[in-house]
Coordinates of C-alpha atoms in Angstrom, one line a residue:
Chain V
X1 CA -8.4 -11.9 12.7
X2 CA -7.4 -8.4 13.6
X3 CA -10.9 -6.0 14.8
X4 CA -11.4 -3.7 12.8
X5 CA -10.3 -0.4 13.1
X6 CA -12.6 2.3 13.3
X7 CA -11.3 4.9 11.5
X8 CA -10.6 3.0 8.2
X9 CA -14.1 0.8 8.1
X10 CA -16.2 3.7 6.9
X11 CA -14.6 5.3 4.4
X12 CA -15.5 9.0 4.3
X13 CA -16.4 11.1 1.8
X14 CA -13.5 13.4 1.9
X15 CA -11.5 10.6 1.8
X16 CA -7.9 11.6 1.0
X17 CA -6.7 10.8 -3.3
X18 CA -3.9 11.2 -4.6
X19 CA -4.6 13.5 -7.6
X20 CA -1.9 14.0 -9.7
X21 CA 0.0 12.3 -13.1
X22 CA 3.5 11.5 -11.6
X23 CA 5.4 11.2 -8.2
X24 CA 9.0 13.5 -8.7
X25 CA 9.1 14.1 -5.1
X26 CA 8.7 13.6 -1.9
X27 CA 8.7 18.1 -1.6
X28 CA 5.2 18.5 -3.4
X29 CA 3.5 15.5 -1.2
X30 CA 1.2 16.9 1.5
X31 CA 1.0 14.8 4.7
X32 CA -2.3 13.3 4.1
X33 CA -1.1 11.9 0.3
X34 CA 2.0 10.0 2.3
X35 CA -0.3 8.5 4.8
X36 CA -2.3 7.4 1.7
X37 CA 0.3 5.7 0.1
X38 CA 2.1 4.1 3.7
X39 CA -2.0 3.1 4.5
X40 CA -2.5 1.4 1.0
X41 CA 1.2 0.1 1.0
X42 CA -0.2 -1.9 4.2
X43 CA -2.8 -3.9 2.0
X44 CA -0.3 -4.5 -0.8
X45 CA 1.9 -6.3 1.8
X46 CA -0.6 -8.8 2.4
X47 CA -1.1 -9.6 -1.3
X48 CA 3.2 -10.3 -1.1
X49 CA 1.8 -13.2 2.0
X50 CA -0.1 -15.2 -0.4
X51 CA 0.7 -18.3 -1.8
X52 CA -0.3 -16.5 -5.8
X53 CA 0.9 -13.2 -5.2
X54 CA -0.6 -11.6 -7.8
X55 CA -3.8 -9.1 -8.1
X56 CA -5.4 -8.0 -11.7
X57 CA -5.7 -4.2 -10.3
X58 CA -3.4 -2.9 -13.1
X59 CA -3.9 -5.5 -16.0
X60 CA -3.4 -4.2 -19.3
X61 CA -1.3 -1.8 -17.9
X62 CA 1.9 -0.9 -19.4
X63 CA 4.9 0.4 -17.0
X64 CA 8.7 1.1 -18.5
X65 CA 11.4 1.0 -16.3
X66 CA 13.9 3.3 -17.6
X67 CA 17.1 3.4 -15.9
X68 CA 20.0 5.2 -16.7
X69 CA 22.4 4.6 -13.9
X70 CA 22.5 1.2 -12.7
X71 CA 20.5 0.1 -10.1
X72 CA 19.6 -4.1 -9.0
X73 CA 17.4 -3.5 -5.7
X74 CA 15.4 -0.8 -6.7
X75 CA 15.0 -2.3 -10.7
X76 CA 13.8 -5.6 -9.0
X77 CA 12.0 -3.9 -6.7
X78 CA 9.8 -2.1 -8.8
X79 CA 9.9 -4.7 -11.9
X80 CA 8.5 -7.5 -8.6
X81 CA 5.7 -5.1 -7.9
X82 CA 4.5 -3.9 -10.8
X83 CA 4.5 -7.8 -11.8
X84 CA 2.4 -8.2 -8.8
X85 CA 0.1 -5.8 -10.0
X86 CA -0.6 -7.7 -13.4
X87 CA 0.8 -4.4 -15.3
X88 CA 2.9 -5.5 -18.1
X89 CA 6.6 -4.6 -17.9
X90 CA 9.7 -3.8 -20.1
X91 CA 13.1 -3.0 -19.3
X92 CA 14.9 -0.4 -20.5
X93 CA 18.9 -0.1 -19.3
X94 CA 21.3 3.0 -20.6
X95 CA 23.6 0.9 -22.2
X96 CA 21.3 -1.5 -24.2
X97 CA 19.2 1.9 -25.5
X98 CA 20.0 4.2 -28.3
X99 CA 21.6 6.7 -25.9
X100 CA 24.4 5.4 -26.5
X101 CA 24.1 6.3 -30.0
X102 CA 24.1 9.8 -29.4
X103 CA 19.9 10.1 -28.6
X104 CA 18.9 12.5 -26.2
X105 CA 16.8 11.9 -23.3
X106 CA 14.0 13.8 -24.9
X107 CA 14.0 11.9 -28.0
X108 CA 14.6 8.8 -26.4
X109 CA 11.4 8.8 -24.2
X110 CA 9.2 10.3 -27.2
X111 CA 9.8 7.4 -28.9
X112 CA 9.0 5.6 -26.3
X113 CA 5.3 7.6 -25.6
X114 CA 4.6 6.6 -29.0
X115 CA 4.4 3.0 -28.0
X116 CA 1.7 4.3 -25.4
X117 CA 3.2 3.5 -22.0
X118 CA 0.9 4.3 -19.2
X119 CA 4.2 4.8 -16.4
X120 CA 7.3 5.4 -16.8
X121 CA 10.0 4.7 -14.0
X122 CA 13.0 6.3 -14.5
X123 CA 16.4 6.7 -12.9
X124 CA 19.0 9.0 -13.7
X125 CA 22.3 10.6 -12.7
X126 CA 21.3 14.3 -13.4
X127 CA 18.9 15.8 -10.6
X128 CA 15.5 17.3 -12.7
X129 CA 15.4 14.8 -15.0
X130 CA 12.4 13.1 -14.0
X131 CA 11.0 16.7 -13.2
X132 CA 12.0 17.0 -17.0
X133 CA 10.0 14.0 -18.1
X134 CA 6.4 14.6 -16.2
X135 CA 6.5 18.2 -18.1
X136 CA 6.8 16.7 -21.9
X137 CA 5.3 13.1 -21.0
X138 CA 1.2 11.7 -21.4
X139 CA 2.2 8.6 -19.1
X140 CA 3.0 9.7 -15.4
X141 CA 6.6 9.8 -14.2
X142 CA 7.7 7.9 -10.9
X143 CA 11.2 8.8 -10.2
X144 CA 13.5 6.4 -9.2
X145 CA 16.2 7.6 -8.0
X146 CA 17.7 11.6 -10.1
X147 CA 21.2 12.7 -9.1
X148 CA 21.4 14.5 -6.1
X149 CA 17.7 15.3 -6.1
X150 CA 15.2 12.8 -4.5
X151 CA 14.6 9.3 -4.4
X152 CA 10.8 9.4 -3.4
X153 CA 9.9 5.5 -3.1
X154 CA 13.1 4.9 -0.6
X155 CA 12.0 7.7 1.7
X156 CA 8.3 5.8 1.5
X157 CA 9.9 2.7 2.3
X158 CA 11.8 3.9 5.1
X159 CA 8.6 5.6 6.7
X160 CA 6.3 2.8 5.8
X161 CA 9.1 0.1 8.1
X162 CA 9.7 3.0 10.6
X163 CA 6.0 3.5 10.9
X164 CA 5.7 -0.4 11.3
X165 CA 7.6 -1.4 13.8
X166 CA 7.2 2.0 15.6
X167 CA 3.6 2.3 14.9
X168 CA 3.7 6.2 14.7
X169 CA 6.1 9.0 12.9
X170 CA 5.5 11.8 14.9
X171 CA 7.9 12.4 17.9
X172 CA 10.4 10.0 16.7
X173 CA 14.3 10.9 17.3
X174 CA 15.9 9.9 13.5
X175 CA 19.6 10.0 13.0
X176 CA 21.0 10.0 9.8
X177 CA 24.5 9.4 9.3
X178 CA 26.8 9.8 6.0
X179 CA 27.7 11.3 3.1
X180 CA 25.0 14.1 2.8
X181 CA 25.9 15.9 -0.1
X182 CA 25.3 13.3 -2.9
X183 CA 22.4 11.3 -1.1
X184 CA 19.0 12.1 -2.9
X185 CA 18.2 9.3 0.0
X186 CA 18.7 11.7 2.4
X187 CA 17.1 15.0 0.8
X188 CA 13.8 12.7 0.2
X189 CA 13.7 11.7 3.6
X190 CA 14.3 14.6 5.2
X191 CA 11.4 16.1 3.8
X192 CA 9.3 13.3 4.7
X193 CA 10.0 13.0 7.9
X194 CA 9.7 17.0 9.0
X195 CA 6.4 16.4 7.4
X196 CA 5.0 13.7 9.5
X197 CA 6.6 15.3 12.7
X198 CA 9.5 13.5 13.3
X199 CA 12.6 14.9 14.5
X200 CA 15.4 14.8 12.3
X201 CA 19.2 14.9 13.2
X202 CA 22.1 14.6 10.2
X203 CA 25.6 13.8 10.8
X204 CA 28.6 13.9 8.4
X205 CA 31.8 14.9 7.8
X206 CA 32.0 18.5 7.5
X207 CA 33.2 17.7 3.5
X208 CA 30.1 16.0 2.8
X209 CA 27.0 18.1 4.6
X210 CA 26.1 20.7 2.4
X211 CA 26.1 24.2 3.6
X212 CA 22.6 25.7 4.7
X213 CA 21.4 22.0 5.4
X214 CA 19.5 22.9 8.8
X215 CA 17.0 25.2 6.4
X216 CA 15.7 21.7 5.8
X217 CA 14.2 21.4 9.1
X218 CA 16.9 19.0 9.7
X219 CA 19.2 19.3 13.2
X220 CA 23.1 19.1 11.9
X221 CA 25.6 17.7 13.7
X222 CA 29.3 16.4 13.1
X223 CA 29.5 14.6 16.1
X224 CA 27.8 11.0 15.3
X225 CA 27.4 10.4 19.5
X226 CA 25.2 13.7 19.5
X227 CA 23.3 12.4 16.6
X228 CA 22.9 9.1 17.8
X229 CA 22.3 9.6 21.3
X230 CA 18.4 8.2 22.7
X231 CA 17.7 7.8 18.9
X232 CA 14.6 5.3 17.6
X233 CA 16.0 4.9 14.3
X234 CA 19.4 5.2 12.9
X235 CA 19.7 5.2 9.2
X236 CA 23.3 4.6 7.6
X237 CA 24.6 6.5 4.3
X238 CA 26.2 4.6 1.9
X239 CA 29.7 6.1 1.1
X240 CA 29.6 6.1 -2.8
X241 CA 33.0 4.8 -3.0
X242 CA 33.3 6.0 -6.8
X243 CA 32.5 9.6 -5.5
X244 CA 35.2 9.4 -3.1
X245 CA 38.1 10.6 -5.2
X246 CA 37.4 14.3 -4.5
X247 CA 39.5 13.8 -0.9
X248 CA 36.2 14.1 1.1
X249 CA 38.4 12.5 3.9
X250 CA 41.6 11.2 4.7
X251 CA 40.9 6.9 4.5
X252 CA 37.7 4.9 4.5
X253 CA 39.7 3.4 7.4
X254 CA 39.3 6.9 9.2
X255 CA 36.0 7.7 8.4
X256 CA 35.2 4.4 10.0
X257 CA 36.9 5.8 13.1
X258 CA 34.7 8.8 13.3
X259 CA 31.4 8.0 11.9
X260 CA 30.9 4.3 11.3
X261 CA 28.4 3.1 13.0
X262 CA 29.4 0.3 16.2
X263 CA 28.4 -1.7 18.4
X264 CA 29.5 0.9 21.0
X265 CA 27.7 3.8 18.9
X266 CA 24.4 2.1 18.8
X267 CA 24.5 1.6 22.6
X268 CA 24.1 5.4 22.8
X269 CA 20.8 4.9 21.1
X270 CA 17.2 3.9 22.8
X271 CA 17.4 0.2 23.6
X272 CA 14.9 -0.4 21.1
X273 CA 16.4 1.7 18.2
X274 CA 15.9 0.3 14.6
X275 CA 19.4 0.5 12.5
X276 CA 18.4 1.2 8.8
X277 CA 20.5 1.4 5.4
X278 CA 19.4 2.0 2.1
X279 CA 21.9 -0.4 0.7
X280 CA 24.0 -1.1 -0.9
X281 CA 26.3 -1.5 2.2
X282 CA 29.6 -1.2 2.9
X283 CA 30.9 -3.4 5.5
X284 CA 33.3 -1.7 7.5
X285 CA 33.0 1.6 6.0
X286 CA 29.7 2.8 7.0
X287 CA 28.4 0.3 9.5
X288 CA 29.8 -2.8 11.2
X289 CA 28.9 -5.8 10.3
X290 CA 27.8 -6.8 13.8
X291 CA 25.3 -4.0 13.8
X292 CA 24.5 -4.8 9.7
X293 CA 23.4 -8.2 10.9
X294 CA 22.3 -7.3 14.2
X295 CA 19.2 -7.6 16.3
X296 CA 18.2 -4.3 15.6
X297 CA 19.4 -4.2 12.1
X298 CA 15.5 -4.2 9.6
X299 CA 17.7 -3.3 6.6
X300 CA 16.1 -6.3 5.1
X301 CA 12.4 -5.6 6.1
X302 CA 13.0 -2.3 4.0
X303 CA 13.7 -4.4 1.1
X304 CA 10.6 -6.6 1.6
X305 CA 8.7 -3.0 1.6
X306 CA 10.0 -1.8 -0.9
X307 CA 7.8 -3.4 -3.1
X308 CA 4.5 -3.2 -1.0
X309 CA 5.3 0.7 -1.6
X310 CA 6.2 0.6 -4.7
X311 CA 2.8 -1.6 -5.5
X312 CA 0.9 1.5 -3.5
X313 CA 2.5 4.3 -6.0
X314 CA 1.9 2.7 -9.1
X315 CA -1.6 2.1 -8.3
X316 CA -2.8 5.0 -6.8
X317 CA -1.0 6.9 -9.8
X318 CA -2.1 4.1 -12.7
X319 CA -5.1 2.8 -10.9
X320 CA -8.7 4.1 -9.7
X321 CA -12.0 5.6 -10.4
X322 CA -14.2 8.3 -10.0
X323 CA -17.2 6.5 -8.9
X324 CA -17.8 3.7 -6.8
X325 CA -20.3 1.0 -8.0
X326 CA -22.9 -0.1 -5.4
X327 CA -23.0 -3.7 -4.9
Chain Z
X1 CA -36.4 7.8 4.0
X2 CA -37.9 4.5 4.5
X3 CA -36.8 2.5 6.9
X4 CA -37.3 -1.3 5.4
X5 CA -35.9 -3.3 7.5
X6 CA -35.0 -2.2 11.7
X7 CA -32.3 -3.7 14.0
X8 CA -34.9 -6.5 15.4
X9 CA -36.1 -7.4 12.1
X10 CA -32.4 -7.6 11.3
X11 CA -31.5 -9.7 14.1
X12 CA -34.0 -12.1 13.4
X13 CA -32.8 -12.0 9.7
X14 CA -29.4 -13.2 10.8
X15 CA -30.8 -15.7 13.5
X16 CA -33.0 -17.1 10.4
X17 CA -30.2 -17.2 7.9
X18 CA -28.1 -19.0 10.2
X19 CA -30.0 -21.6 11.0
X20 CA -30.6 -22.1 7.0
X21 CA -27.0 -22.3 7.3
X22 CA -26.9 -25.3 9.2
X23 CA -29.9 -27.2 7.4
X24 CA -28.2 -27.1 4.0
X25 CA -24.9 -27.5 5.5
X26 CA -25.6 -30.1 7.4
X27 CA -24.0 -28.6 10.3
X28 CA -21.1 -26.4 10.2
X29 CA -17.5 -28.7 10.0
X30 CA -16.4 -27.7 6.7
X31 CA -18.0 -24.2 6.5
X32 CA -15.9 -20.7 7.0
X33 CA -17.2 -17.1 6.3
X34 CA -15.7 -14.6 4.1
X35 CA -17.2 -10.7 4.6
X36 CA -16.6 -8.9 1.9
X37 CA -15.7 -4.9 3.5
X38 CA -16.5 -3.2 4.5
X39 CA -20.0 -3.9 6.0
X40 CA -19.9 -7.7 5.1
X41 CA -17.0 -8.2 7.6
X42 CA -19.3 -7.5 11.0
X43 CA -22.0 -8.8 9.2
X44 CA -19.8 -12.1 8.9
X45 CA -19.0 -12.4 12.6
X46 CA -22.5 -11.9 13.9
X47 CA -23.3 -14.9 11.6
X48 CA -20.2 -16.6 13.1
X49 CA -21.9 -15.7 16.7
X50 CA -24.9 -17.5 15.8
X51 CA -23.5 -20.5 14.0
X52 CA -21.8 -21.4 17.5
X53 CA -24.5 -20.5 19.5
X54 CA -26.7 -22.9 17.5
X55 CA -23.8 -25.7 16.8
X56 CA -21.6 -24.9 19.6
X57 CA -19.1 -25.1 16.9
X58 CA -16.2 -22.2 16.4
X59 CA -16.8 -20.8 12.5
X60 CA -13.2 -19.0 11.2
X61 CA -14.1 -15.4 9.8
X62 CA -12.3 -14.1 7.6
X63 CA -12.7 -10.6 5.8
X64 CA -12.1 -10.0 1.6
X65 CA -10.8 -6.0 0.5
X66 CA -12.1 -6.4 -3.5
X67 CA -11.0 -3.4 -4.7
X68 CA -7.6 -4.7 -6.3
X69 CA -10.2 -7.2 -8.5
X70 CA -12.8 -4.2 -9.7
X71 CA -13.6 -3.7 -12.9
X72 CA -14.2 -0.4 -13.2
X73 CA -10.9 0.8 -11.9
X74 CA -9.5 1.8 -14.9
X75 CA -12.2 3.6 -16.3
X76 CA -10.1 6.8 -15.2
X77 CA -7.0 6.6 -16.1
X78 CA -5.8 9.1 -13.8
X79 CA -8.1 10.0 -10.8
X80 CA -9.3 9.2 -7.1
X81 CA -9.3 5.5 -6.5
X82 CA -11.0 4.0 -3.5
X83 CA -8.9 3.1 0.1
X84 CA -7.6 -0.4 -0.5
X85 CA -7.8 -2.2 2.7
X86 CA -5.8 -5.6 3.8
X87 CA -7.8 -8.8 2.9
X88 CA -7.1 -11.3 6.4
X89 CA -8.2 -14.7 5.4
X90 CA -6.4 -16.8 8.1
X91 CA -7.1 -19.9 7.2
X92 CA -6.7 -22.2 4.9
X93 CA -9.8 -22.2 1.9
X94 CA -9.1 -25.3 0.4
X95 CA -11.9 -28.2 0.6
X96 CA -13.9 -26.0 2.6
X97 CA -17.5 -24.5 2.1
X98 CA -17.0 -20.9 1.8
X99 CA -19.6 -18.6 2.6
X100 CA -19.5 -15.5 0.9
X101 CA -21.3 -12.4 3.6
X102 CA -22.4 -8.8 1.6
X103 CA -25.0 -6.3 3.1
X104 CA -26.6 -5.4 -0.7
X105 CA -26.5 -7.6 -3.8
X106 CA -27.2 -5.4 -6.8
X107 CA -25.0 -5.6 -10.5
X108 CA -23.2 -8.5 -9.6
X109 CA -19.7 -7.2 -9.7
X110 CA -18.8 -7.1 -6.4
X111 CA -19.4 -10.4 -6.3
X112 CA -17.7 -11.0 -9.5
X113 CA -14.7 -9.5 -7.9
X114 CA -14.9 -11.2 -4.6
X115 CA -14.7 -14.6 -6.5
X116 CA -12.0 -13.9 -8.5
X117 CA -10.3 -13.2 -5.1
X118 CA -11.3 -16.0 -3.4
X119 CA -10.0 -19.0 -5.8
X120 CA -6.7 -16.5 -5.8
X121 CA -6.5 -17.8 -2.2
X122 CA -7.3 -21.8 -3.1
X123 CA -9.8 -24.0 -4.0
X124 CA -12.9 -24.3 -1.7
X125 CA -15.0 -27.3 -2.2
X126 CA -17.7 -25.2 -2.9
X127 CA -18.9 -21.1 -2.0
X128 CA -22.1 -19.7 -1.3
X129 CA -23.6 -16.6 -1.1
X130 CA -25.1 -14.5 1.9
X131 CA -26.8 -10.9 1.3
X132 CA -29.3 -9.1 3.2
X133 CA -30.5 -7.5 0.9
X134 CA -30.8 -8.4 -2.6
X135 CA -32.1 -5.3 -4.9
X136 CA -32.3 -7.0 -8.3
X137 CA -31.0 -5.3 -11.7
X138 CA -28.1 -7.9 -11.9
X139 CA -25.5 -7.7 -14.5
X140 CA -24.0 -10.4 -14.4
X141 CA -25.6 -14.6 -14.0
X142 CA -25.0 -14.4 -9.9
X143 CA -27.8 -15.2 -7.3
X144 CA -27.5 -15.2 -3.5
X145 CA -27.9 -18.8 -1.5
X146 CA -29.3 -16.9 1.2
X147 CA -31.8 -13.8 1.2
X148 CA -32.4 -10.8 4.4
X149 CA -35.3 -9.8 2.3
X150 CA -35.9 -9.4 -1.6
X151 CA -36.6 -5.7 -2.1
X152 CA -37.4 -4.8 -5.4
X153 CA -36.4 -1.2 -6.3
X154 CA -35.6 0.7 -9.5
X155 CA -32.1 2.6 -10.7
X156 CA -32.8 5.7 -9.0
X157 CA -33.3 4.6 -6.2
X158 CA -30.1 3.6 -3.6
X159 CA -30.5 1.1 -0.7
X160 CA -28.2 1.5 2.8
X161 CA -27.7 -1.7 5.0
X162 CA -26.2 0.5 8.5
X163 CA -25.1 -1.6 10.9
X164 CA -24.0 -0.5 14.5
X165 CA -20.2 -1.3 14.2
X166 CA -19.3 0.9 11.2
X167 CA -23.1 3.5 11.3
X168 CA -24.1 3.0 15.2
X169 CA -27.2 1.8 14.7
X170 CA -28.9 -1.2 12.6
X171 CA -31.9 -0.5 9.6
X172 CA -32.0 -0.7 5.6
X173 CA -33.2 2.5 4.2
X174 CA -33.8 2.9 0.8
X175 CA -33.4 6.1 -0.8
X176 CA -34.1 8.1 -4.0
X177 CA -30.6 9.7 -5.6
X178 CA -30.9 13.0 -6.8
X179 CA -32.0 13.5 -10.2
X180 CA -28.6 14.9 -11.2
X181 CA -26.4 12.6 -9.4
X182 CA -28.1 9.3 -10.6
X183 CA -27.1 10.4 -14.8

């Protein structure tokens, strides 16, 4: 077995918590809550290596999932780890739920409350929802994905696999590459990753970076060789082909031309740069599929850690005491 | 602060432990410890030291993070919750004699807990119990296999096993909680 590190066998008094009801967004997390979560998030991968991969920590626990844009990975994803957990789950799509009947989203999850949820995981297309939800809610809110807004577990995910392989944040060159202005991918992990010290370029077509992006700490570029050049990690955007009726740019074909990501591109990079994508991919529109499936490529680790993540937020949120029985 | 036990009394402790080990074991071919963090872990592999010392035989060591299997997590619905660490048992638990290493044995939870985990992980043949200290006031029907020292102390009262890994030096102290803090 591994020795033990130092600085986590005694735990000290001043121990970092994460005290608060919901997780909205990356922006309110301080530094020393997000190495909580990657730091537990390491544990919860373990309990994904054993042959019953289960633990009671959130038994009798009762988590919603409530999304209301469609979504597989991250669904599973959290369904898988709050399963994990022991909590007990229930499913709740647009399209099956009275919404469609004319309810609104604040009647909607009132009813819900009244069946005494203790987490609800929502997803929506409007940006504030979820920031909506934790102000009229009693169970805590983990968004999953709001409009434009954030996306808080990906950014986690992405740090927790960065952090990993790379086994620090700080210094690290991270290039992110893609449509800009409707990623909430990008906006939460911007913010995360000017918080742990990394150094953040952003590259997109001028259509598709929002004006005043650099106020996010983040370096913009258009030129994808500038972004990617001596870069550790190299994160792909997916181009949301439905939003791509506005005329952002000319073809997919073109925008593969200029910004998707080769074999060439990634040669720019350091030789042991990590090529990331949120997912879903698109083949030839974003990325190749020579670097998708590439050596470098840990697109599917981030899936795998998704849920150790996932299983982190929900129980440092859902889980934990005040005091600390002896033995 | 009294000082009940010191690093050579807790050396020979081990040493003695060990050895009764070996005598009810019969040797040490289907036994592997389990520490239970955090201070059951070094406690573990100086036991582990000993048992090849005397047998000459390697012991696996493994070390067991309870806190996803606590009972009292929940008490709080929302609140602190203590650093979960990463259980490493790397090897396999079935059909062998586990031996379970804490530093205090006091309600019984904590063992409770560590058991749950443990047949999460297989299905030893059978698992015992090391402490070095066992305090009394159990809450549950659980009793150590092997004792440190049987130190009989009342509620108010806490009890420290420090151990030069994790404290930098090695003694039991037993000391008297606050008035306030022990309501």
């Amino acid at each position: 077995m591994n020795p033990e590190t130092p600085d986590i066998a005694a735990q000290p008094a001043g121990a970092p918590r994460l005290r608060r009801k919901d997780l909205v967004g990356i922006a309110e997390l301080s530094s020393e809550e997000i190495t909580l979560i990657l730091d537990t998030a390491v544990a919860m991968k373990e309990v994904s290596s054993r042959a019953i991969k289960k633990v009671p920590a959130l038994r009798g626990k009762t988590v919603v999932n409530l999304f209301f844009e469609p979504s597989t990975r991250t669904r599973t994803s959290f369904e898988i780890a709050e399963k994990r957990l022991s909590a007990d789950t229930l499913n709740i799509a647009a399209s099956t739920s009275s919404v469609v009947k004319g309810e609104t989203l604040a009647d909607t999850v009132a009813n819900i409350e009244a069946m005494a949820p203790d987490l609800l995981v929502v997803r929506h297309s409007s940006s504030g929802t979820c920031h909506f939800l934790s102000r009229i809610c009693r169970a805590g809110v983990i968004n999953a994905g709001d409009g434009m807004h954030e996306h808080p577990t990906q950014a986690l995910l992405d740090a927790f696999t960065m952090r990993e392989r790379k086994g620090r944040l700080a210094g690290l060159k991270v290039a992110i590459v893609g449509d800009l202005l409707h990623s909430r991918v990008v906006r939460s992990n911007v913010q995360l990753l000017t918080k742990m010290g990394a150094e953040v370029w952003v590259c997109g077509p001028p259509t598709l970076v929002p004006a005043g992006f650099d106020r996010t700490g983040a370096r913009v570029t258009y030129s994808v060789e500038e972004a990617v050049r001596d870069a550790d990690v190299v994160m792909m955007l997916r181009i949301q082909l439905e939003r791509m009726l506005g005329g952002f740019f000319p073809s997919l074909r073109e925008y593969f031309e200029v910004f998707g990501m080769t074999v060439e591109r990634v040669a720019l990079a350091r030789p042991d740069v990590l090529i990331m994508h949120p997912g879903p991919m698109n083949r030839g529109v974003e990325i190749a599929s020579d670097v998708a499936d590439g050596p470098y490529s840990v697109i599917l680790d981030q899936v795998s850690n998704g849920v150790a993540v996932r299983m982190a937020v929900l129980y440092l949120l859902a889980g934990g005491a005040e005091h600390e029985t002896a033995a | 602060m009294p000082v009940v036990m010191d690093a050579d009394r807790m050396s020979r402790t081990l040493t003695r432990i060990a050895h009764e080990i070996v005598e009810r074991n019969r040797g040490v071919e289907p036994v592997a410890l389990v520490g239970v963090r955090t201070r059951g872990v070094p406690l573990a592999r100086r036991l582990a030291d000993r048992l090849q010392e005397i047998t000459g035989q390697e012991v696996p060591t493994g070390a067991l993070d309870i806190t996803l299997y606590r009972d009292d997590l929940m008490h709080n619905p929302v609140g602190p919750q203590p650093l979960v660490r990463s259980t490493e048992i790397p090897f396999s638990i079935d059909n062998r004699t586990i031996i379970l290493v804490d530093d205090v044995l006091y309600t019984g939870r904590t063992v409770r807990a560590a058991l749950d985990e443990l047949i999460d992980f297989g299905r030893p043949r059978s698992i015992q119990l090391v402490v070095i200290v066992d305090r009394g006031h159990r809450e549950l029907p659980i009793k150590a296999d092997y004792v440190g020292k049987n130190l009989p102390t009342s509620r108010s009262e806490s009890v420290s096993v420090r151990l030069q890994e994790i404290d930098g030096r090695d003694e039991v102290v037993i000391e008297k909680i606050p008035e306030e803090q022990a309501l």
